[in-house]
């Protein structure tokens, strides 16, 4: 019997991407689609690329609209998921693509999001050590942030192999869809096209505690993170350039071997051949993560670079991958590693 899935926030970028993936998922039947200001609109007017759903009309995001499904994807702004999730029964698989249930430390949540902490759910980054066991059979999943996905997958093998000091410096560029579909002046074409600029510099970005949580969990000690995000003139994609000081005795070969070991059996993470560096275009529309790593002997630092599509592996693809694990389906069902680069 098909898995019946509802999507709340179906008019947004993350909701649209999860619908694109679910349309190609052989085990899923798409049920209710809900929105907020766009409730009552045809999906075809909002997400014209989702042709098979063009005549579906968005309902209000209410417990009644979302009832009667096996899976509910929440693609809502931060802080909106908890109230919706608590109205859904314990037997429904609820997958939150927002941040509400990602962080374990309530103080981190309050500092970076400015509201009371709603709780912590199993974290939907299956490639992290022990993550799959926590996701299997779970009825609640917190999908990671897009930057933490890219950064954690670039750096965790270095910490798992105890090759890096517990302090990482990260600069990552994101496409504009990472900021959502709601209009904002800094996202105007005239502001973004042909220009790049950092934001959230100096520890202010809300994804910093999530990266610290992930890397510290692998390292077994607190990993300090300096994170600088940058808005890039492209619609999709994240390129994360991460570096950490190597511990004594590290060589280029030991770094390469650690990454080969970490990613030998991962279906979505592809360690590129030596000398080839990740590019966002190569993962456009795919659930793949391209990773490369080098040892810069002149400064004794490990440099790891990853590329993802922020909307696919960075949100909706990660959500579907986690759903597959939770439901006992093959993890790769409905997901592709093939990009759409020109
Ligand atoms: N964009 C990305 O790359 C990533 C996004 N995410 C997360 O996914 C979630 C959605 O992001 P994104 O799709 O980019 O954002 P969008 O702004 O594109 O979409 C937001 C969606 O939420 C709905 N919505 C807005 N306010 C409310 C409300 N008060 N109650 C119920 N629904 C509401 C909107 O409905 P309507 O249009 O009808 O008003 C819309 O469907 C966020 O938590 C985001 O942080 C996570 C990782 C990456
Ligand atoms: C380019 C851009 O603005 N990106 C967003 C992050 C992407 C995102 O959606 O964050 P969550 O995964 O936590 O929801 C930002 O920096 O705030």
CSV table of N, CA, C and O and ligand atoms in Angstrom, one decimal, residues 14 76-78 97-100 102 113 143-149 173-180 184 186-187 199-200 205-207 210 227 229-232 235 237-238 310-311 314-315, ligand 2:
chain,number,residue,atom,x,y,z
A,14,UNK,N,11.1,24.9,-0.2
A,14,UNK,CA,11.4,23.6,0.4
A,14,UNK,C,10.2,22.7,0.1
A,14,UNK,O,10.4,21.5,-0.3
A,76,UNK,N,7.8,24.8,6.9
A,76,UNK,CA,7.3,26.1,7.4
A,76,UNK,C,8.4,27.0,8.0
A,76,UNK,O,9.5,26.4,8.3
A,77,UNK,N,8.2,28.2,8.1
A,77,UNK,CA,9.2,29.1,8.7
A,77,UNK,C,9.6,28.6,10.1
A,77,UNK,O,8.8,28.0,10.8
A,78,UNK,N,10.8,28.9,10.5
A,78,UNK,CA,11.3,28.6,11.9
A,78,UNK,C,10.3,29.0,12.9
A,78,UNK,O,9.7,30.1,12.9
A,97,UNK,N,11.3,20.2,8.2
A,97,UNK,CA,12.4,20.7,7.4
A,97,UNK,C,12.9,22.1,8.0
A,97,UNK,O,13.9,22.6,7.5
A,98,UNK,N,12.2,22.6,9.0
A,98,UNK,CA,12.6,23.8,9.6
A,98,UNK,C,13.6,23.5,10.8
A,98,UNK,O,14.0,22.3,10.9
A,99,UNK,N,13.9,24.5,11.6
A,99,UNK,CA,15.0,24.3,12.6
A,99,UNK,C,14.5,23.9,14.0
A,99,UNK,O,15.3,23.5,14.8
A,100,UNK,N,13.1,23.8,14.1
A,100,UNK,CA,12.6,23.8,15.5
A,100,UNK,C,13.1,22.7,16.4
A,100,UNK,O,13.2,22.9,17.6
A,102,UNK,N,16.0,20.7,15.8
A,102,UNK,CA,17.4,20.3,15.5
A,102,UNK,C,18.4,20.4,16.7
A,102,UNK,O,19.3,19.5,16.8
A,113,UNK,N,17.5,31.7,18.1
A,113,UNK,CA,16.2,31.8,17.5
A,113,UNK,C,15.2,32.7,18.3
A,113,UNK,O,14.1,33.1,17.8
A,143,UNK,N,15.1,17.6,10.1
A,143,UNK,CA,16.0,17.7,8.9
A,143,UNK,C,17.0,18.8,9.2
A,143,UNK,O,16.7,19.8,9.6
A,144,UNK,N,18.3,18.5,8.9
A,144,UNK,CA,19.3,19.5,9.2
A,144,UNK,C,19.2,20.8,8.4
A,144,UNK,O,18.5,20.8,7.3
A,145,UNK,N,19.8,21.8,8.8
A,145,UNK,CA,19.9,23.0,8.0
A,145,UNK,C,20.8,22.7,6.8
A,145,UNK,O,21.6,21.8,6.7
A,146,UNK,N,20.7,23.6,5.8
A,146,UNK,CA,21.4,23.3,4.5
A,146,UNK,C,22.9,23.5,4.7
A,146,UNK,O,23.7,22.7,4.3
A,147,UNK,N,23.3,24.6,5.4
A,147,UNK,CA,24.8,24.8,5.6
A,147,UNK,C,25.3,23.7,6.5
A,147,UNK,O,26.4,23.2,6.2
A,148,UNK,N,24.6,23.4,7.6
A,148,UNK,CA,25.2,22.3,8.4
A,148,UNK,C,25.3,21.0,7.7
A,148,UNK,O,26.2,20.2,8.0
A,149,UNK,N,24.4,20.7,6.7
A,149,UNK,CA,24.6,19.5,6.0
A,149,UNK,C,25.9,19.5,5.2
A,149,UNK,O,26.7,18.6,5.2
A,173,UNK,N,29.3,29.5,0.4
A,173,UNK,CA,28.5,30.3,-0.4
A,173,UNK,C,27.2,29.6,-0.7
A,173,UNK,O,27.2,28.4,-1.0
A,174,UNK,N,26.0,30.3,-0.6
A,174,UNK,CA,24.7,29.7,-0.9
A,174,UNK,C,24.0,30.5,-2.0
A,174,UNK,O,24.1,31.7,-2.1
A,175,UNK,N,23.3,29.7,-2.8
A,175,UNK,CA,22.3,30.3,-3.8
A,175,UNK,C,21.2,31.0,-3.0
A,175,UNK,O,20.9,30.7,-1.9
A,176,UNK,N,20.5,31.8,-3.7
A,176,UNK,CA,19.5,32.7,-3.1
A,176,UNK,C,18.2,31.9,-2.7
A,176,UNK,O,17.5,32.4,-1.8
A,177,UNK,N,18.0,30.7,-3.2
A,177,UNK,CA,16.8,30.0,-2.8
A,177,UNK,C,16.9,29.6,-1.3
A,177,UNK,O,15.9,29.3,-0.7
A,178,UNK,N,18.1,29.6,-0.8
A,178,UNK,CA,18.3,29.3,0.6
A,178,UNK,C,17.6,30.2,1.5
A,178,UNK,O,17.3,29.9,2.7
A,179,UNK,N,17.3,31.4,1.0
A,179,UNK,CA,16.7,32.4,1.9
A,179,UNK,C,15.1,32.4,1.8
A,179,UNK,O,14.4,33.2,2.4
A,180,UNK,N,14.6,31.4,1.0
A,180,UNK,CA,13.1,31.2,0.9
A,180,UNK,C,12.6,32.1,-0.2
A,180,UNK,O,13.3,32.9,-0.8
A,184,UNK,N,12.4,39.8,-0.3
A,184,UNK,CA,13.2,40.6,0.7
A,184,UNK,C,14.1,41.5,-0.2
A,184,UNK,O,14.6,41.0,-1.2
A,186,UNK,N,17.2,42.5,0.0
A,186,UNK,CA,18.6,42.0,-0.3
A,186,UNK,C,18.6,40.9,-1.3
A,186,UNK,O,19.7,40.5,-1.8
A,187,UNK,N,17.4,40.3,-1.6
A,187,UNK,CA,17.4,39.2,-2.6
A,187,UNK,C,17.0,39.7,-4.0
A,187,UNK,O,16.8,38.9,-4.9
A,199,UNK,N,27.4,37.6,5.2
A,199,UNK,CA,26.5,38.0,6.2
A,199,UNK,C,26.6,37.2,7.4
A,199,UNK,O,27.3,36.2,7.4
A,200,UNK,N,26.1,37.6,8.5
A,200,UNK,CA,26.1,36.8,9.8
A,200,UNK,C,27.6,36.6,10.2
A,200,UNK,O,27.9,35.6,10.8
A,205,UNK,N,25.5,33.6,12.8
A,205,UNK,CA,24.5,32.8,12.0
A,205,UNK,C,24.0,31.7,12.8
A,205,UNK,O,24.7,30.9,13.5
A,206,UNK,N,22.7,31.4,12.7
A,206,UNK,CA,22.0,30.4,13.5
A,206,UNK,C,22.4,29.0,13.2
A,206,UNK,O,22.0,28.1,14.0
A,207,UNK,N,23.1,28.8,12.1
A,207,UNK,CA,23.5,27.4,11.8
A,207,UNK,C,24.8,27.1,12.5
A,207,UNK,O,25.3,25.9,12.6
A,210,UNK,N,24.4,24.5,15.3
A,210,UNK,CA,24.1,23.2,14.7
A,210,UNK,C,25.4,22.5,14.2
A,210,UNK,O,25.6,21.3,14.3
A,227,UNK,N,32.1,30.5,11.4
A,227,UNK,CA,31.3,30.3,10.1
A,227,UNK,C,31.0,31.6,9.5
A,227,UNK,O,30.4,32.5,10.1
A,229,UNK,N,28.9,32.8,6.2
A,229,UNK,CA,28.1,32.5,5.0
A,229,UNK,C,28.2,33.7,4.0
A,229,UNK,O,28.4,34.8,4.4
A,230,UNK,N,28.0,33.3,2.7
A,230,UNK,CA,28.0,34.3,1.7
A,230,UNK,C,26.9,34.0,0.7
A,230,UNK,O,26.6,32.9,0.4
A,231,UNK,N,26.2,35.1,0.2
A,231,UNK,CA,25.2,34.9,-0.7
A,231,UNK,C,25.8,35.0,-2.1
A,231,UNK,O,26.5,36.0,-2.5
A,232,UNK,N,25.5,34.0,-2.9
A,232,UNK,CA,26.1,33.9,-4.3
A,232,UNK,C,25.1,34.1,-5.3
A,232,UNK,O,23.9,33.8,-5.2
A,235,UNK,N,20.7,30.6,-8.2
A,235,UNK,CA,19.5,30.2,-7.5
A,235,UNK,C,19.6,29.1,-6.5
A,235,UNK,O,19.0,29.1,-5.4
A,237,UNK,N,22.3,25.9,-4.6
A,237,UNK,CA,23.7,25.4,-4.4
A,237,UNK,C,24.4,25.9,-3.2
A,237,UNK,O,24.1,27.1,-2.8
A,238,UNK,N,25.2,25.1,-2.6
A,238,UNK,CA,26.1,25.5,-1.5
A,238,UNK,C,27.5,25.0,-1.8
A,238,UNK,O,27.6,23.8,-2.1
A,310,UNK,N,21.2,23.1,-2.1
A,310,UNK,CA,20.6,23.4,-0.8
A,310,UNK,C,19.2,22.9,-0.6
A,310,UNK,O,18.7,22.6,0.4
A,311,UNK,N,18.5,22.9,-1.8
A,311,UNK,CA,17.1,22.4,-1.7
A,311,UNK,C,16.9,20.9,-1.8
A,311,UNK,O,15.9,20.4,-1.3
A,314,UNK,N,20.3,19.4,0.8
A,314,UNK,CA,20.3,20.4,1.9
A,314,UNK,C,18.9,20.5,2.6
A,314,UNK,O,18.8,21.2,3.6
A,315,UNK,N,17.9,20.0,2.0
A,315,UNK,CA,16.5,20.1,2.6
A,315,UNK,C,15.7,18.9,2.2
A,315,UNK,O,15.5,17.9,3.0
B,2,LIG,C1,21.0,32.2,1.5
B,2,LIG,C2,20.3,32.2,2.9
B,2,LIG,O1,19.8,33.2,3.3
B,2,LIG,N1,20.3,31.0,3.5
B,2,LIG,C3,19.6,30.9,4.8
B,2,LIG,C4,19.9,29.6,5.4
B,2,LIG,C5,19.1,28.5,4.7
B,2,LIG,C6,18.0,27.9,5.5
B,2,LIG,O2,17.0,27.7,5.0
B,2,LIG,O3,18.2,27.7,6.8
B,2,LIG,P1,17.5,26.5,7.6
B,2,LIG,O4,18.0,25.3,7.0
B,2,LIG,O5,17.9,26.6,9.0
B,2,LIG,O6,16.0,26.6,7.4
B,2,LIG,C7,20.2,31.8,5.8
B,2,LIG,O7,21.4,32.1,5.8
B,2,LIG,O8,19.5,32.2,6.7
